[in-house]
CSV table of C-alpha atoms in Angstrom, one decimal:
chain,number,residue,atom,x,y,z
A,246,UNK,CA,109.6,86.5,76.8
A,247,UNK,CA,109.9,86.8,80.6
A,248,UNK,CA,110.5,90.5,80.2
A,249,UNK,CA,107.4,90.9,78.1
A,250,UNK,CA,105.4,89.0,80.8
A,251,UNK,CA,106.7,91.3,83.5
A,252,UNK,CA,105.8,94.4,81.4
A,253,UNK,CA,102.3,92.9,80.8
A,254,UNK,CA,101.7,92.3,84.5
A,255,UNK,CA,102.8,95.8,85.4
A,256,UNK,CA,101.0,97.6,82.6
A,257,UNK,CA,98.0,95.4,82.5
A,258,UNK,CA,97.4,94.5,86.1
A,259,UNK,CA,99.3,96.7,88.6
A,260,UNK,CA,98.9,100.1,86.9
A,261,UNK,CA,95.2,99.7,86.3
A,262,UNK,CA,94.8,98.6,89.9
A,263,UNK,CA,96.6,101.6,91.2
A,264,UNK,CA,94.4,103.8,88.9
A,265,UNK,CA,91.2,102.3,90.2
A,266,UNK,CA,92.3,102.6,93.8
A,267,UNK,CA,93.2,106.3,93.2
A,268,UNK,CA,89.8,106.9,91.6
A,269,UNK,CA,88.0,105.1,94.4
A,270,UNK,CA,89.8,107.1,97.0
A,271,UNK,CA,88.7,110.3,95.3
A,272,UNK,CA,85.1,109.3,94.9
A,273,UNK,CA,82.1,109.8,97.2
A,274,UNK,CA,82.4,106.1,98.1
A,275,UNK,CA,85.9,106.5,99.6
A,276,UNK,CA,84.7,105.4,103.0
A,277,UNK,CA,84.1,101.8,101.7
A,278,UNK,CA,87.7,101.6,100.7
A,279,UNK,CA,89.5,103.0,103.8
A,280,UNK,CA,86.9,102.6,106.6
A,281,UNK,CA,88.4,105.8,108.0
A,282,UNK,CA,91.6,104.1,109.4
A,283,UNK,CA,92.1,103.3,113.1
A,284,UNK,CA,93.0,106.9,113.8
A,285,UNK,CA,89.4,108.2,113.2
A,286,UNK,CA,86.1,107.8,114.9
A,287,UNK,CA,84.4,104.4,114.5
A,288,UNK,CA,81.1,104.8,112.7
A,289,UNK,CA,78.9,102.8,110.3
A,290,UNK,CA,77.7,104.3,107.1
A,291,UNK,CA,74.0,104.8,106.6
A,292,UNK,CA,74.2,102.4,103.7
A,293,UNK,CA,75.1,99.6,106.0
A,294,UNK,CA,71.9,100.2,108.0
A,295,UNK,CA,69.8,100.5,104.8
A,296,UNK,CA,70.7,97.1,103.3
A,297,UNK,CA,69.4,94.0,105.1
A,298,UNK,CA,72.4,92.5,106.8
A,299,UNK,CA,74.4,95.4,105.4
A,300,UNK,CA,76.4,96.0,108.5
A,301,UNK,CA,78.3,92.8,107.7
A,302,UNK,CA,77.6,92.2,104.0
A,303,UNK,CA,78.4,95.6,102.5
A,304,UNK,CA,81.7,96.2,104.3
A,305,UNK,CA,82.8,92.6,103.6
A,306,UNK,CA,82.1,92.9,99.9
A,307,UNK,CA,83.8,96.4,99.7
A,308,UNK,CA,86.8,95.1,101.7
A,309,UNK,CA,87.1,92.0,99.4
A,310,UNK,CA,87.1,94.2,96.3
A,311,UNK,CA,89.5,96.7,97.9
A,312,UNK,CA,91.8,93.9,98.9
A,313,UNK,CA,91.8,92.3,95.4
A,314,UNK,CA,92.8,95.7,94.0
A,315,UNK,CA,95.5,96.1,96.7
A,316,UNK,CA,96.9,92.6,95.9
A,317,UNK,CA,97.1,93.5,92.2
A,318,UNK,CA,98.6,97.0,92.9
A,319,UNK,CA,101.0,96.2,95.7
A,320,UNK,CA,101.9,92.5,95.7
A,321,UNK,CA,101.9,91.4,92.0
A,322,UNK,CA,104.9,93.7,91.3
A,323,UNK,CA,106.8,92.1,94.2
A,324,UNK,CA,106.1,88.7,92.8
A,325,UNK,CA,107.6,89.4,89.4
A,326,UNK,CA,110.9,87.6,90.1
A,327,UNK,CA,109.0,84.4,90.9
A,328,UNK,CA,106.7,84.7,87.9
A,329,UNK,CA,109.5,85.4,85.4
A,330,UNK,CA,111.6,82.6,86.9
A,331,UNK,CA,108.8,80.2,86.7
A,332,UNK,CA,108.0,81.3,83.1
A,333,UNK,CA,111.5,80.5,82.0
A,334,UNK,CA,111.3,77.1,83.7
A,335,UNK,CA,108.1,76.1,81.8
A,336,UNK,CA,108.9,78.0,78.5
A,337,UNK,CA,109.0,74.8,76.4
A,338,UNK,CA,105.6,73.6,77.6
A,339,UNK,CA,102.4,74.2,75.5
A,340,UNK,CA,100.5,75.0,78.7
A,341,UNK,CA,103.0,77.6,80.0
A,342,UNK,CA,100.6,80.5,80.0
A,343,UNK,CA,98.0,78.5,82.0
A,344,UNK,CA,100.6,77.4,84.5
A,345,UNK,CA,101.8,81.0,85.0
A,346,UNK,CA,98.2,82.0,85.5
A,347,UNK,CA,97.8,79.3,88.2
A,348,UNK,CA,101.0,80.5,90.0
A,349,UNK,CA,99.5,84.0,90.1
A,350,UNK,CA,96.1,82.7,91.2
A,351,UNK,CA,97.8,80.7,94.0
A,352,UNK,CA,99.8,83.7,95.1
A,353,UNK,CA,96.7,85.9,95.1
A,354,UNK,CA,94.7,83.2,97.0
A,355,UNK,CA,97.3,83.3,99.8
A,356,UNK,CA,97.0,87.0,100.1
A,357,UNK,CA,93.2,86.9,99.9
A,358,UNK,CA,93.1,84.4,102.7
A,359,UNK,CA,95.1,86.8,104.8
A,360,UNK,CA,92.8,89.7,103.8
A,361,UNK,CA,89.7,87.8,104.9
A,362,UNK,CA,91.3,87.0,108.2
A,363,UNK,CA,92.5,90.6,108.7
A,364,UNK,CA,89.0,92.0,107.8
A,365,UNK,CA,87.3,89.6,110.2
A,366,UNK,CA,89.7,90.7,113.0
A,367,UNK,CA,89.2,94.4,112.1
A,368,UNK,CA,85.4,93.9,112.1
A,369,UNK,CA,85.5,92.1,115.4
A,370,UNK,CA,87.6,94.9,117.0
A,371,UNK,CA,85.3,97.6,115.7
A,372,UNK,CA,82.2,95.7,116.9
A,373,UNK,CA,83.8,95.4,120.4
A,374,UNK,CA,84.8,99.0,120.3
A,375,UNK,CA,81.3,100.2,119.3
A,376,UNK,CA,80.0,98.9,122.6
A,377,UNK,CA,82.8,100.4,124.6
A,378,UNK,CA,82.8,104.2,125.0
A,379,UNK,CA,86.4,104.0,126.3
A,380,UNK,CA,87.6,102.2,123.2
A,381,UNK,CA,85.7,104.6,120.9
A,382,UNK,CA,87.5,107.5,122.7
A,383,UNK,CA,90.9,105.7,122.5
A,384,UNK,CA,90.7,104.1,119.0
A,385,UNK,CA,94.0,105.8,118.3
A,386,UNK,CA,95.6,103.4,120.8
A,387,UNK,CA,94.8,100.4,118.6
A,388,UNK,CA,96.5,102.2,115.7
A,389,UNK,CA,99.6,102.8,117.9
A,390,UNK,CA,99.7,99.1,118.9
A,391,UNK,CA,99.5,98.0,115.2
A,392,UNK,CA,102.3,100.4,114.3
A,393,UNK,CA,104.4,99.2,117.2
A,394,UNK,CA,103.9,95.6,116.3
A,395,UNK,CA,104.8,96.2,112.7
A,396,UNK,CA,108.0,98.0,113.9
A,397,UNK,CA,109.0,95.3,116.3
A,398,UNK,CA,108.3,92.6,113.7
A,399,UNK,CA,110.9,94.2,111.4
A,400,UNK,CA,113.5,92.9,113.9
A,401,UNK,CA,112.2,89.3,114.2
A,402,UNK,CA,114.0,86.3,113.0
A,403,UNK,CA,110.8,84.8,111.5
A,404,UNK,CA,110.4,87.8,109.2
A,405,UNK,CA,113.8,87.3,107.7
A,406,UNK,CA,113.6,83.5,107.4
A,407,UNK,CA,110.4,84.0,105.3
A,408,UNK,CA,111.9,87.0,103.5
A,409,UNK,CA,114.9,84.9,102.3
A,410,UNK,CA,112.4,82.4,100.7
A,411,UNK,CA,110.8,85.4,98.8
A,412,UNK,CA,114.2,86.7,97.7
A,413,UNK,CA,115.4,83.5,96.1
A,414,UNK,CA,112.8,82.6,93.5
A,415,UNK,CA,115.1,80.3,91.5
A,416,UNK,CA,115.7,78.1,94.5
A,417,UNK,CA,112.0,78.2,95.4
A,418,UNK,CA,110.9,77.2,91.9
A,419,UNK,CA,113.6,74.5,91.7
A,420,UNK,CA,112.4,73.0,95.0
A,421,UNK,CA,108.6,73.2,94.4
A,422,UNK,CA,108.2,72.5,90.7
A,423,UNK,CA,108.5,69.0,89.4
A,424,UNK,CA,105.9,68.9,86.7
A,425,UNK,CA,104.3,65.6,87.8
A,426,UNK,CA,100.9,67.1,88.3
A,427,UNK,CA,101.4,70.5,86.6
A,428,UNK,CA,98.1,72.3,87.2
A,429,UNK,CA,97.7,71.7,91.0
A,430,UNK,CA,101.5,71.9,91.4
A,431,UNK,CA,101.7,75.4,89.8
A,432,UNK,CA,98.8,76.7,92.0
A,433,UNK,CA,100.5,75.2,95.1
A,434,UNK,CA,103.8,76.8,94.1
A,435,UNK,CA,102.1,80.2,93.9
A,436,UNK,CA,100.2,79.7,97.1
A,437,UNK,CA,103.2,78.5,99.1
A,438,UNK,CA,105.3,81.4,97.9
A,439,UNK,CA,102.4,83.8,98.7
A,440,UNK,CA,102.2,82.2,102.2
A,441,UNK,CA,105.9,83.0,102.8
A,442,UNK,CA,105.3,86.5,101.4
A,443,UNK,CA,102.3,87.0,103.8
A,444,UNK,CA,104.5,85.7,106.7
A,445,UNK,CA,107.2,88.3,106.0
A,446,UNK,CA,104.9,91.3,105.0
A,447,UNK,CA,101.7,90.8,107.1
A,448,UNK,CA,102.7,93.4,109.7
A,449,UNK,CA,103.4,96.1,107.1
A,450,UNK,CA,100.1,95.3,105.3
A,451,UNK,CA,98.2,95.8,108.6
A,452,UNK,CA,99.6,99.4,108.7
A,453,UNK,CA,97.1,100.1,105.9
A,454,UNK,CA,94.3,99.6,108.5
A,455,UNK,CA,95.9,102.4,110.5
A,456,UNK,CA,96.5,104.9,107.6
A,457,UNK,CA,93.4,103.9,105.7
A,458,UNK,CA,93.3,101.7,102.6
A,459,UNK,CA,92.0,104.7,100.6
A,460,UNK,CA,95.3,106.6,101.0
A,461,UNK,CA,97.3,105.9,97.7
A,462,UNK,CA,100.3,107.8,99.0
A,463,UNK,CA,100.8,105.6,102.1
A,464,UNK,CA,99.9,102.5,100.1
A,465,UNK,CA,102.5,103.3,97.6
A,466,UNK,CA,105.1,103.9,100.3
A,467,UNK,CA,104.3,100.5,101.9
A,468,UNK,CA,104.4,98.8,98.6
A,469,UNK,CA,107.7,100.4,97.8
A,470,UNK,CA,109.2,99.2,101.2
A,471,UNK,CA,108.0,95.6,100.5
A,472,UNK,CA,109.4,95.7,97.0
A,473,UNK,CA,112.7,96.9,98.1
A,474,UNK,CA,113.0,94.3,100.9
A,475,UNK,CA,112.0,91.5,98.6
A,476,UNK,CA,113.6,92.4,95.2
A,477,UNK,CA,116.6,94.7,95.6
A,478,UNK,CA,120.1,93.2,96.5
A,479,UNK,CA,120.5,95.5,99.5
A,480,UNK,CA,116.8,95.4,100.5
A,481,UNK,CA,117.6,93.9,104.0
A,482,UNK,CA,119.3,97.2,104.9
A,483,UNK,CA,116.0,99.0,105.3
A,484,UNK,CA,115.2,96.7,108.2
A,485,UNK,CA,116.5,99.0,110.9
A,486,UNK,CA,115.3,102.4,109.7
A,487,UNK,CA,111.9,101.1,108.7
A,488,UNK,CA,111.4,99.3,112.1
A,489,UNK,CA,112.6,102.3,114.1
A,490,UNK,CA,110.5,104.6,112.0
A,491,UNK,CA,107.3,102.6,112.8
A,492,UNK,CA,108.2,102.4,116.5
A,493,UNK,CA,108.8,106.1,116.6
A,494,UNK,CA,105.5,106.7,114.8
A,495,UNK,CA,103.6,104.6,117.4
A,496,UNK,CA,105.4,106.5,120.2
A,497,UNK,CA,104.5,109.8,118.6
A,498,UNK,CA,100.8,108.9,118.6
A,499,UNK,CA,100.9,107.9,122.2
A,500,UNK,CA,102.8,111.0,123.3
A,501,UNK,CA,100.5,113.3,121.4
A,502,UNK,CA,97.5,111.9,123.3
A,503,UNK,CA,99.0,112.2,126.8
């Protein structure tokens, strides 16, 4: 039953999300998905100027949709151990399917909250940069700083304290599921697990703002790195090469501009 659930989530949620992201990235509306990435020139689409309040509303709605697809494509597969473990724990309950849905909803809510915060920060930086010729000319520096921060975070103790919570779904479910108030408890379990996942993966997710959210290849690579870290027995071993790779990438951007 847990295996069928995992298959359903991958085939019914993650794969369609990847397909939609790929189609979007190849469409004329690609700019609403990736916003160009921080390595490119900062500019607003004419559509933003044509819609009343569009400079805020249109990018926000596009970013929300893009982020939901990214959660489905990139993060739902990494949450499969939690979901299948929880499904086994509530297998005898008549409302098991509803409870699993609430766990997924809570997990997605945690990531959506991070997405809203990240988009707000991104919009604020772009607004600030639009009024600064120096920042427009040196937008690449912001990308380099994000990559350097992501690389440095790979070596932080906080990341691995949170990562250990993500890598032990049985212990997490055992500690957070009591069944006294099943519906809110299931949602809270998913949200709390999602919060730990955000805490250990936020820096890697910010890399999508550098490479552009419309680049399926880079998104797949980032998703694979997070899945390896969270789900494979030796996942912690990619800590050093991944961190050094990101730092080297940031350094390469800076050196190429000097």
